[in-house]
Amino acid sequence: MNIQHTMDRIKPVIHQLGSEELHSVFTLLQERIDYPESFVTLLGETSSGKSSLVNGLLGQDVLHVSSKPTTGTIVELNEFDGETAITPYALLKNAKLRRLSPEAFLQETIQPSEGVLRVRLNIPKMPLGLQGMRLFDTPGYGSIHQEHEEVLKEFIPNSDVIIYVVNYRVGIGNNDAEFLQYIERFLQDNIKFFLVINRVPSDLNSSDVRIKEILNYAQDLLHSEIEHFIVSAITGDGLKMPQADDLWAAVRHEVQSESRKKHIEEVLQDYQVQLLQEAIIPWQKQLTLMKVSEEEVALLQQTIFEFKNKKIKANDLIDQTFERLNRQVPQMFEQAKENMDSFLETEILETNKWTSSQETVGLIHSHILPRRERIQREVITDFLEVELDKLNNQLEELVNEAIIDFQTKIVSISGQFNPIMKNISKLVLQKTTDGALQTFLSIYGGRGGAGAGVANLAKKGLKKAGEVVGKKFSRETHNALASFLKRIGATSTRNITIVATILIDSIFYVIEAKRWQGRLIKETKKGTNQWQQDTCAFVIANLETLKKTNNENMDNYFDDFINIINTEDFNPASKLEIGEIEHRISEIEELILQIKKDKVSI
Amino acid sequence: MTLTLMSQERTIDIFNRYLGNKDPVTNLSYIETLQHKVKNSTHAEFYIPVLGIQGTGKSSFLNALLMDDLILPVDADETTCVPVEIRYGKKDTAFIVNFDDQAPLSIKNPKDLEQYIHNTYNPGNEKKVSFIQAFKEHPLLENGVVFVDLPGVGSLTTGNVKTTLKYIQKLSAAIFMLRTVPPITRQEAAFIKSVWSKLSKAWFIQNQWNEESITEVQDGKEHNINVLEKIRDANQTSDPIDLRVINVYEALNGQLQNNDEMKEKAGMTDFVQFLQSVTNSWSIMLEDEITHLQGQAYKDITDVLLREITLYKKGPAEHYEQLRVEEEKLNNVIEENNRILRSIEDFLTEKQVEIHYKLRNEVTRGKKNLRTDMQRIVKSDVVDGDNLTRAFKECQEDVANTIVEVFIESLTDTKIELEQLSNQLIMRNPNGSFSSYEEFSKTASFKFEKALPNVLSVGGGFAAAAALTFLVSNPAGWVVSGVFIVGGLIGNFLGSATKKLTQESRQRSTLNQLEQSIDEFTKTLEHSLSKQVDDFIMSVRSSAQKVKEEQVALQEVEYDKQRKIRFVEIEEYNKQLQQLQDDLQYIQSLRSIK
């Protein structure tokens, strides 16, 4: 049975239930099945020629290109057969779409106005057979900071393919190196990385020394072998629409690869199962209530009350831990700054042979400062790792204990609760740890919705694990922790790079040898101070988010459990007899089994 | 009193006749091992090294604990890594400086010590100072207690790891100095984890600085305990964690101003009392241990003799039956042990591949990082000379440190798992009964017992198995030599691009030259660490092989013994039996004296 057939069979099941919520989930899922997509992200320095590549692909001058930095916002290319021509929209922060005039489109791409998240181009038909691709063209790394936060947080981890563009003449500069190192931290095995060396003189090929140099450096930075593409420069004054057919063929191959399609299909099947499992619950609940006594219901409520207390306990634990971290982290940054300062001061005072100013400043900029930053920062990230890891373990233990206790108690009230309890654990875990299907689809929208954020369905699905309760929980939190620590590392490095760059500028004009040291020490302290403030603020803000997520997770986790079994405010969906309900349940169960069988067979 | 009995010729003779097997590790027999322990314990100095990375306040702590002035220089550089031993002694001999290659030197003025322990005057310990002795008439130093001020263990690649482990090998206890901000770092944790099983007692002191508030101290303490518990759990023990907060600075002030209240408030008085009680009872504990060991020895030899006498008294038919039963028992044990040995083999194969893979990955990663770091530096116009050398050295050090961390972590984890496996090995008691090695080692009341293989299993004829478990519990040697080699790999790079070239050509030429050095460095790094891993695994393998051979031989021995009794001439038989009974009587008479 193919996936659409299954949807046809799921439809009446959802319809019978009369739940609006599940119905809308069904509709969204259907849209996803109609239009499976892969995400391709274009990255690279300002003026490396990303927008030209897009123009070349579309065969028309859609994106504004000039020698000056052009793209100030993310441009999304989206295939949509509802349009007859390429049509631009602004995607607003409130998740709405606004159609743009050609002038407004140009304006928004260069300087996005308040409230605009990114620009979307609806393309009636993707050229070169690139069906199923959503393409994101991003601003150069040299531009605004916040924009990149978004790129890194959302686009990189959600990408199926990353195309990194380097200008042949410029090579891999410091910004690129930093950016590639940054990317490396987010790269997972399932992201395909393509390096494009752009604007290569047309008589050169892979054997060119410079091309080799660029490729090798990129491979070192990313710690892996990478595929590269050479795109020739277009000479003359006319429209620059570089042809990169090899690149797009490779992208197409990737986007439409059987394994990726299969993967998406599997994810969709998982969601079908989840939807059906949710559809069983109301029936089971109704059935159970018809079978148990009033005293038993009262006992059930009592157990739920006890269970709720465990939630409070879990949240208390989270609060206490983060409260402590909020105290400790600033102290550690203070200490880190002091260590850096005293080290640098000794360093500067001991250097009396300022014979080559260029070289010494270079050493501080490229080695001493970044190294000190790394040493000090690692102390802090290691510390956070231990602490957050411990919290995860404690929470996991607490939750597992609470649930086992809860289940045992409820089942001991009456054996009638057995079937519903069995379904609950499976469902709740999927819901909370994967980000519920509803949440996912309603936030990120199907094709019709605006989709304020960017979330790749296939990537989300990847996080699915087996049925084992604890493993899944801890892997999820562990992943979150790892990426949190990586982000701190990346941000801290970036902050020190800014400091180092300012440092060079500020002492460049001080020629008098006697004043150098004092001035340099003063400037370094100013710089490390800035680093401390910015990085610490970043960590604290992220800790706050992490705490909130943890709290929310706990709330969702416990509440889902409670809501499903809670008998208060429960309105039975129908007045069916026991036998009829049982029949419905077994129908749904059969369908679930069928999907699972199909999944194995593909 | 009992000690003298152990050294009587007849006693020694009896032990050597019936428990003559030699321990393959030390090549000492049962009685020799015992004598060794007795001798060690009577001359024993109780070493308490104070460990911790630079800046944790080790020297200040020792000054506050033992001295009435700032005797120990507080800013000794960890790169010189000269340990200072503080022993009981009269005041007028202040310090003795010991060298690797010349006669010791006596020093009166603490100020002069700087010449030997400060990096400015003795860079990289070029004066070859091996250690410095200080003397002090202090009650804590009675009973042979020696405190050691050890240079920091912050950087894993510097030579001080070797010095530190030397003290840990002969140690009785250790004090770890920790900080509040930052609390235990990953490197500190890696170090503590690798030596944990070697420590009989570990006390952790969290140094509180004056500006640190109570909340800060509590927060730091919580984290420190978290980390220590994790290490303890990884080592699968249940030792309680003894962590105290001491304001070393205040304690020192209190000591200098002779102000007891200050010392009390700083948390020092409590700790001094605690140490006092430990060191006072130290000699008693040692004596108890020796008495216990001797009691065990008498019991073992009596068991052996009784077993032999019973054998002699049995008739031929009974012999046959006995042989059959014993053979079956032994066969079962051998079968079980072989199963364990097989799982050890499998585990080793798996681990070897895994660690190699891990190291290779880390080295590849490190190499790339080193290369990109150097690219960045050279491109910032640092193209030759001292600055480039220094940058290259430091970058190599960082890469080496990360890899060494993986190496230590891998070996330590392997060790912990191997220990669990080998603890299941079944040994034979001298009285002929069997139990797992874990049961055996439980009978040792002290961890210092672990400095020698368990003598009981040697007595039972399972010497090779005892050697295996000892080897497995003790990979510190491999770790140290691995780390030591890595320290030696970090090399200079001056660069020799001529100034005549354009800046870009200079950069290119420097990078080309660097490439070779980077390649060589990382290759040697991987090779030498992998070799240490291979050597360790190979020696465990060959030990396991020896256990197998030993078990087979053991069956033969048993068989021979019984055959000898059965086919001996009646005259000889009677003589032998008489001898056994005389020996038993003699041994029992010793026990009654005791």
Short mmCIF file of N, CA, C and O in Angstrom, two decimals, chain B residues 364-446:
data_model
loop_
_atom_site.label_atom_id
_atom_site.label_comp_id
_atom_site.label_asym_id
_atom_site.label_seq_id
_atom_site.Cartn_x
_atom_site.Cartn_y
_atom_site.Cartn_z
N THR B 364 44.34 12.89 12.95
CA THR B 364 43.96 13.51 11.68
C THR B 364 43.32 14.86 11.92
O THR B 364 43.64 15.86 11.28
N ARG B 365 42.45 14.87 12.88
CA ARG B 365 41.76 16.10 13.23
C ARG B 365 42.77 17.14 13.72
O ARG B 365 42.75 18.30 13.31
N GLY B 366 43.63 16.69 14.62
CA GLY B 366 44.63 17.59 15.19
C GLY B 366 45.55 18.14 14.12
O GLY B 366 45.91 19.32 14.13
N LYS B 367 45.91 17.29 13.17
CA LYS B 367 46.80 17.70 12.10
C LYS B 367 46.16 18.83 11.28
O LYS B 367 46.79 19.83 10.97
N LYS B 368 44.90 18.62 10.98
CA LYS B 368 44.21 19.64 10.20
C LYS B 368 44.09 20.94 10.98
O LYS B 368 44.29 22.03 10.43
N ASN B 369 43.79 20.82 12.26
CA ASN B 369 43.71 22.02 13.08
C ASN B 369 45.05 22.73 13.14
O ASN B 369 45.12 23.96 13.05
N LEU B 370 46.10 21.93 13.30
CA LEU B 370 47.44 22.51 13.38
C LEU B 370 47.75 23.26 12.09
O LEU B 370 48.28 24.36 12.09
N ARG B 371 47.39 22.65 10.98
CA ARG B 371 47.66 23.25 9.70
C ARG B 371 46.87 24.55 9.51
O ARG B 371 47.42 25.57 9.10
N THR B 372 45.58 24.51 9.86
CA THR B 372 44.80 25.74 9.67
C THR B 372 45.26 26.83 10.64
O THR B 372 45.30 28.00 10.28
N ASP B 373 45.63 26.43 11.86
CA ASP B 373 46.17 27.42 12.80
C ASP B 373 47.41 28.07 12.22
O ASP B 373 47.56 29.30 12.26
N MET B 374 48.30 27.26 11.69
CA MET B 374 49.56 27.80 11.17
C MET B 374 49.30 28.66 9.93
O MET B 374 49.96 29.66 9.72
N GLN B 375 48.35 28.25 9.12
CA GLN B 375 47.98 29.06 7.95
C GLN B 375 47.58 30.46 8.40
O GLN B 375 48.02 31.46 7.86
N ARG B 376 46.71 30.46 9.41
CA ARG B 376 46.19 31.74 9.89
C ARG B 376 47.33 32.60 10.42
O ARG B 376 47.41 33.79 10.14
N ILE B 377 48.24 31.96 11.16
CA ILE B 377 49.33 32.71 11.78
C ILE B 377 50.29 33.24 10.72
O ILE B 377 50.65 34.41 10.71
N VAL B 378 50.66 32.36 9.80
CA VAL B 378 51.61 32.77 8.77
C VAL B 378 50.99 33.87 7.89
O VAL B 378 51.65 34.82 7.51
N LYS B 379 49.71 33.72 7.63
CA LYS B 379 49.05 34.73 6.80
C LYS B 379 48.93 36.06 7.52
O LYS B 379 48.66 37.08 6.90
N SER B 380 49.09 36.05 8.84
CA SER B 380 49.12 37.32 9.56
C SER B 380 50.55 37.83 9.65
O SER B 380 50.91 38.55 10.57
N ASP B 381 51.39 37.36 8.73
CA ASP B 381 52.75 37.85 8.58
C ASP B 381 53.74 37.39 9.64
O ASP B 381 54.79 37.99 9.81
N VAL B 382 53.37 36.37 10.42
CA VAL B 382 54.38 35.78 11.29
C VAL B 382 55.01 34.68 10.47
O VAL B 382 54.48 33.57 10.37
N VAL B 383 56.14 34.98 9.82
CA VAL B 383 56.65 34.01 8.85
C VAL B 383 57.95 33.33 9.26
O VAL B 383 58.34 32.33 8.69
N ASP B 384 58.67 33.88 10.23
CA ASP B 384 59.88 33.19 10.67
C ASP B 384 60.30 33.65 12.06
O ASP B 384 59.62 34.45 12.68
N GLY B 385 61.39 33.09 12.55
CA GLY B 385 61.98 33.56 13.79
C GLY B 385 61.31 33.05 15.05
O GLY B 385 60.53 32.10 15.02
N ASP B 386 61.62 33.71 16.17
CA ASP B 386 61.19 33.25 17.49
C ASP B 386 59.68 33.20 17.62
O ASP B 386 59.12 32.29 18.22
N ASN B 387 59.01 34.20 17.08
CA ASN B 387 57.56 34.24 17.21
C ASN B 387 56.91 33.04 16.55
O ASN B 387 55.99 32.44 17.11
N LEU B 388 57.41 32.70 15.38
CA LEU B 388 56.84 31.56 14.67
C LEU B 388 57.12 30.28 15.44
O LEU B 388 56.25 29.43 15.61
N THR B 389 58.36 30.16 15.94
CA THR B 389 58.74 28.99 16.74
C THR B 389 57.78 28.82 17.90
O THR B 389 57.25 27.74 18.15
N ARG B 390 57.58 29.91 18.59
CA ARG B 390 56.76 29.86 19.78
C ARG B 390 55.31 29.48 19.43
O ARG B 390 54.71 28.62 20.08
N ALA B 391 54.80 30.12 18.40
CA ALA B 391 53.42 29.82 18.00
C ALA B 391 53.29 28.35 17.60
O ALA B 391 52.34 27.67 17.98
N PHE B 392 54.26 27.87 16.86
CA PHE B 392 54.22 26.49 16.39
C PHE B 392 54.27 25.53 17.57
O PHE B 392 53.52 24.56 17.65
N LYS B 393 55.17 25.83 18.49
CA LYS B 393 55.31 24.98 19.68
C LYS B 393 53.99 24.92 20.45
O LYS B 393 53.54 23.85 20.85
N GLU B 394 53.40 26.08 20.66
CA GLU B 394 52.16 26.12 21.45
C GLU B 394 51.03 25.40 20.73
O GLU B 394 50.23 24.70 21.36
N CYS B 395 50.96 25.58 19.42
CA CYS B 395 49.91 24.90 18.68
C CYS B 395 50.11 23.38 18.72
O CYS B 395 49.16 22.62 18.84
N GLN B 396 51.36 22.96 18.62
CA GLN B 396 51.65 21.52 18.73
C GLN B 396 51.23 21.01 20.10
O GLN B 396 50.66 19.93 20.24
N GLU B 397 51.55 21.81 21.12
CA GLU B 397 51.22 21.42 22.48
C GLU B 397 49.72 21.22 22.64
O GLU B 397 49.27 20.25 23.26
N ASP B 398 48.95 22.14 22.07
CA ASP B 398 47.49 22.04 22.18
C ASP B 398 46.98 20.76 21.52
O ASP B 398 46.14 20.05 22.07
N VAL B 399 47.52 20.51 20.33
CA VAL B 399 47.11 19.30 19.61
C VAL B 399 47.50 18.07 20.43
O VAL B 399 46.69 17.16 20.65
N ALA B 400 48.75 18.07 20.91
CA ALA B 400 49.24 16.92 21.68
C ALA B 400 48.40 16.71 22.93
O ALA B 400 48.05 15.58 23.27
N ASN B 401 48.06 17.80 23.60
CA ASN B 401 47.27 17.68 24.82
C ASN B 401 45.93 17.01 24.58
O ASN B 401 45.50 16.15 25.34
N THR B 402 45.26 17.42 23.52
CA THR B 402 43.96 16.83 23.21
C THR B 402 44.11 15.34 22.95
O THR B 402 43.30 14.53 23.42
N ILE B 403 45.15 14.99 22.20
CA ILE B 403 45.32 13.59 21.85
C ILE B 403 45.72 12.76 23.07
O ILE B 403 45.23 11.66 23.28
N VAL B 404 46.59 13.35 23.89
CA VAL B 404 46.99 12.65 25.11
C VAL B 404 45.78 12.42 26.01
O VAL B 404 45.65 11.38 26.65
N GLU B 405 44.90 13.40 26.04
CA GLU B 405 43.70 13.24 26.85
C GLU B 405 42.90 12.01 26.39
O GLU B 405 42.44 11.22 27.21
N VAL B 406 42.76 11.89 25.09
CA VAL B 406 42.03 10.74 24.54
C VAL B 406 42.76 9.45 24.89
O VAL B 406 42.16 8.45 25.27
N PHE B 407 44.08 9.50 24.78
CA PHE B 407 44.91 8.34 25.08
C PHE B 407 44.74 7.89 26.54
O PHE B 407 44.48 6.73 26.83
N ILE B 408 44.88 8.83 27.45
CA ILE B 408 44.75 8.51 28.88
C ILE B 408 43.35 7.99 29.19
O ILE B 408 43.17 6.97 29.85
N GLU B 409 42.38 8.70 28.67
CA GLU B 409 40.98 8.34 28.89
C GLU B 409 40.74 6.91 28.38
O GLU B 409 40.13 6.10 29.07
N SER B 410 41.23 6.61 27.19
CA SER B 410 41.00 5.29 26.61
C SER B 410 41.67 4.21 27.44
O SER B 410 41.07 3.17 27.73
N LEU B 411 42.93 4.45 27.81
CA LEU B 411 43.63 3.42 28.60
C LEU B 411 42.98 3.25 29.97
O LEU B 411 42.85 2.13 30.46
N THR B 412 42.59 4.36 30.57
CA THR B 412 41.98 4.27 31.90
C THR B 412 40.67 3.48 31.82
O THR B 412 40.42 2.60 32.65
N ASP B 413 39.85 3.80 30.82
CA ASP B 413 38.58 3.08 30.69
C ASP B 413 38.81 1.59 30.40
O ASP B 413 38.11 0.74 30.94
N THR B 414 39.79 1.32 29.55
CA THR B 414 40.11 -0.08 29.24
C THR B 414 40.51 -0.80 30.51
O THR B 414 40.07 -1.91 30.79
N LYS B 415 41.35 -0.15 31.28
CA LYS B 415 41.82 -0.73 32.52
C LYS B 415 40.65 -1.07 33.45
O LYS B 415 40.58 -2.16 34.00
N ILE B 416 39.75 -0.11 33.59
CA ILE B 416 38.63 -0.32 34.51
C ILE B 416 37.82 -1.54 34.09
O ILE B 416 37.46 -2.39 34.91
N GLU B 417 37.56 -1.65 32.79
CA GLU B 417 36.77 -2.80 32.32
C GLU B 417 37.53 -4.12 32.44
O GLU B 417 36.97 -5.14 32.80
N LEU B 418 38.84 -4.05 32.12
CA LEU B 418 39.66 -5.26 32.23
C LEU B 418 39.71 -5.75 33.67
O LEU B 418 39.70 -6.95 33.94
N GLU B 419 39.79 -4.80 34.57
CA GLU B 419 39.87 -5.15 35.97
C GLU B 419 38.62 -5.93 36.40
O GLU B 419 38.71 -6.93 37.10
N GLN B 420 37.47 -5.44 35.91
CA GLN B 420 36.24 -6.13 36.26
C GLN B 420 36.23 -7.55 35.72
O GLN B 420 35.78 -8.47 36.38
N LEU B 421 36.72 -7.70 34.50
CA LEU B 421 36.76 -9.03 33.89
C LEU B 421 37.71 -9.94 34.65
O LEU B 421 37.36 -11.07 35.00
N SER B 422 38.91 -9.44 34.92
CA SER B 422 39.92 -10.32 35.52
C SER B 422 39.61 -10.60 36.99
O SER B 422 40.05 -11.60 37.55
N ASN B 423 38.82 -9.72 37.60
CA ASN B 423 38.42 -9.98 38.99
C ASN B 423 37.56 -11.23 39.11
O ASN B 423 37.42 -11.79 40.18
N GLN B 424 36.96 -11.63 37.98
CA GLN B 424 36.11 -12.84 38.03
C GLN B 424 36.94 -14.12 37.99
O GLN B 424 36.42 -15.20 38.25
N LEU B 425 38.22 -14.00 37.61
CA LEU B 425 39.07 -15.19 37.52
C LEU B 425 39.05 -15.94 38.86
O LEU B 425 39.10 -15.33 39.92
N ILE B 426 39.00 -17.26 38.75
CA ILE B 426 38.92 -18.06 39.97
C ILE B 426 40.32 -18.50 40.39
O ILE B 426 41.12 -18.94 39.56
N MET B 427 40.62 -18.31 41.67
CA MET B 427 41.93 -18.66 42.19
C MET B 427 41.76 -19.77 43.22
O MET B 427 40.67 -20.01 43.72
N ARG B 428 42.90 -20.37 43.56
CA ARG B 428 42.80 -21.41 44.58
C ARG B 428 43.49 -20.95 45.85
O ARG B 428 44.58 -20.41 45.83
N ASN B 429 42.80 -21.14 46.96
CA ASN B 429 43.40 -20.84 48.25
C ASN B 429 44.40 -21.94 48.59
O ASN B 429 44.28 -23.06 48.08
N PRO B 430 45.35 -21.64 49.48
CA PRO B 430 46.31 -22.68 49.87
C PRO B 430 45.63 -23.91 50.46
O PRO B 430 46.16 -25.01 50.38
N ASN B 431 44.45 -23.75 51.02
CA ASN B 431 43.78 -24.92 51.60
C ASN B 431 43.03 -25.73 50.54
O ASN B 431 42.35 -26.70 50.86
N GLY B 432 43.12 -25.32 49.29
CA GLY B 432 42.52 -26.11 48.22
C GLY B 432 41.16 -25.63 47.76
O GLY B 432 40.67 -26.08 46.75
N SER B 433 40.56 -24.67 48.50
CA SER B 433 39.25 -24.19 48.06
C SER B 433 39.41 -23.10 47.00
O SER B 433 40.48 -22.53 46.85
N PHE B 434 38.34 -22.82 46.29
CA PHE B 434 38.42 -21.85 45.20
C PHE B 434 37.54 -20.64 45.47
O PHE B 434 36.47 -20.77 46.07
N SER B 435 38.00 -19.51 45.03
CA SER B 435 37.11 -18.33 45.03
C SER B 435 37.61 -17.32 44.00
O SER B 435 38.74 -17.40 43.55
N SER B 436 36.74 -16.38 43.64
CA SER B 436 37.11 -15.41 42.61
C SER B 436 38.16 -14.45 43.16
O SER B 436 38.28 -14.24 44.36
N TYR B 437 38.92 -13.85 42.22
CA TYR B 437 39.98 -12.94 42.64
C TYR B 437 39.41 -11.78 43.45
O TYR B 437 40.04 -11.28 44.37
N GLU B 438 38.21 -11.37 43.08
CA GLU B 438 37.57 -10.27 43.79
C GLU B 438 37.46 -10.58 45.29
O GLU B 438 37.71 -9.73 46.13
N GLU B 439 37.08 -11.83 45.60
CA GLU B 439 36.99 -12.25 47.00
C GLU B 439 38.35 -12.16 47.66
O GLU B 439 38.49 -11.71 48.79
N PHE B 440 39.36 -12.57 46.91
CA PHE B 440 40.73 -12.51 47.41
C PHE B 440 41.12 -11.11 47.83
O PHE B 440 41.62 -10.87 48.90
N SER B 441 40.91 -10.20 46.88
CA SER B 441 41.43 -8.85 47.12
C SER B 441 40.66 -8.16 48.24
O SER B 441 41.16 -7.23 48.85
N LYS B 442 39.46 -8.65 48.52
CA LYS B 442 38.70 -8.05 49.60
C LYS B 442 39.39 -8.27 50.94
O LYS B 442 39.23 -7.50 51.87
N THR B 443 40.15 -9.37 51.04
CA THR B 443 40.78 -9.67 52.32
C THR B 443 41.89 -8.68 52.65
O THR B 443 42.31 -8.58 53.77
N ALA B 444 42.38 -7.98 51.63
CA ALA B 444 43.39 -6.97 51.92
C ALA B 444 42.69 -5.74 52.46
O ALA B 444 41.85 -5.14 51.81
N SER B 445 43.03 -5.37 53.69
CA SER B 445 42.29 -4.28 54.31
C SER B 445 42.79 -2.93 53.82
O SER B 445 42.11 -1.94 53.90
N PHE B 446 43.99 -2.90 53.28
CA PHE B 446 44.60 -1.65 52.86
C PHE B 446 44.82 -1.62 51.38
O PHE B 446 45.16 -2.63 50.79
#
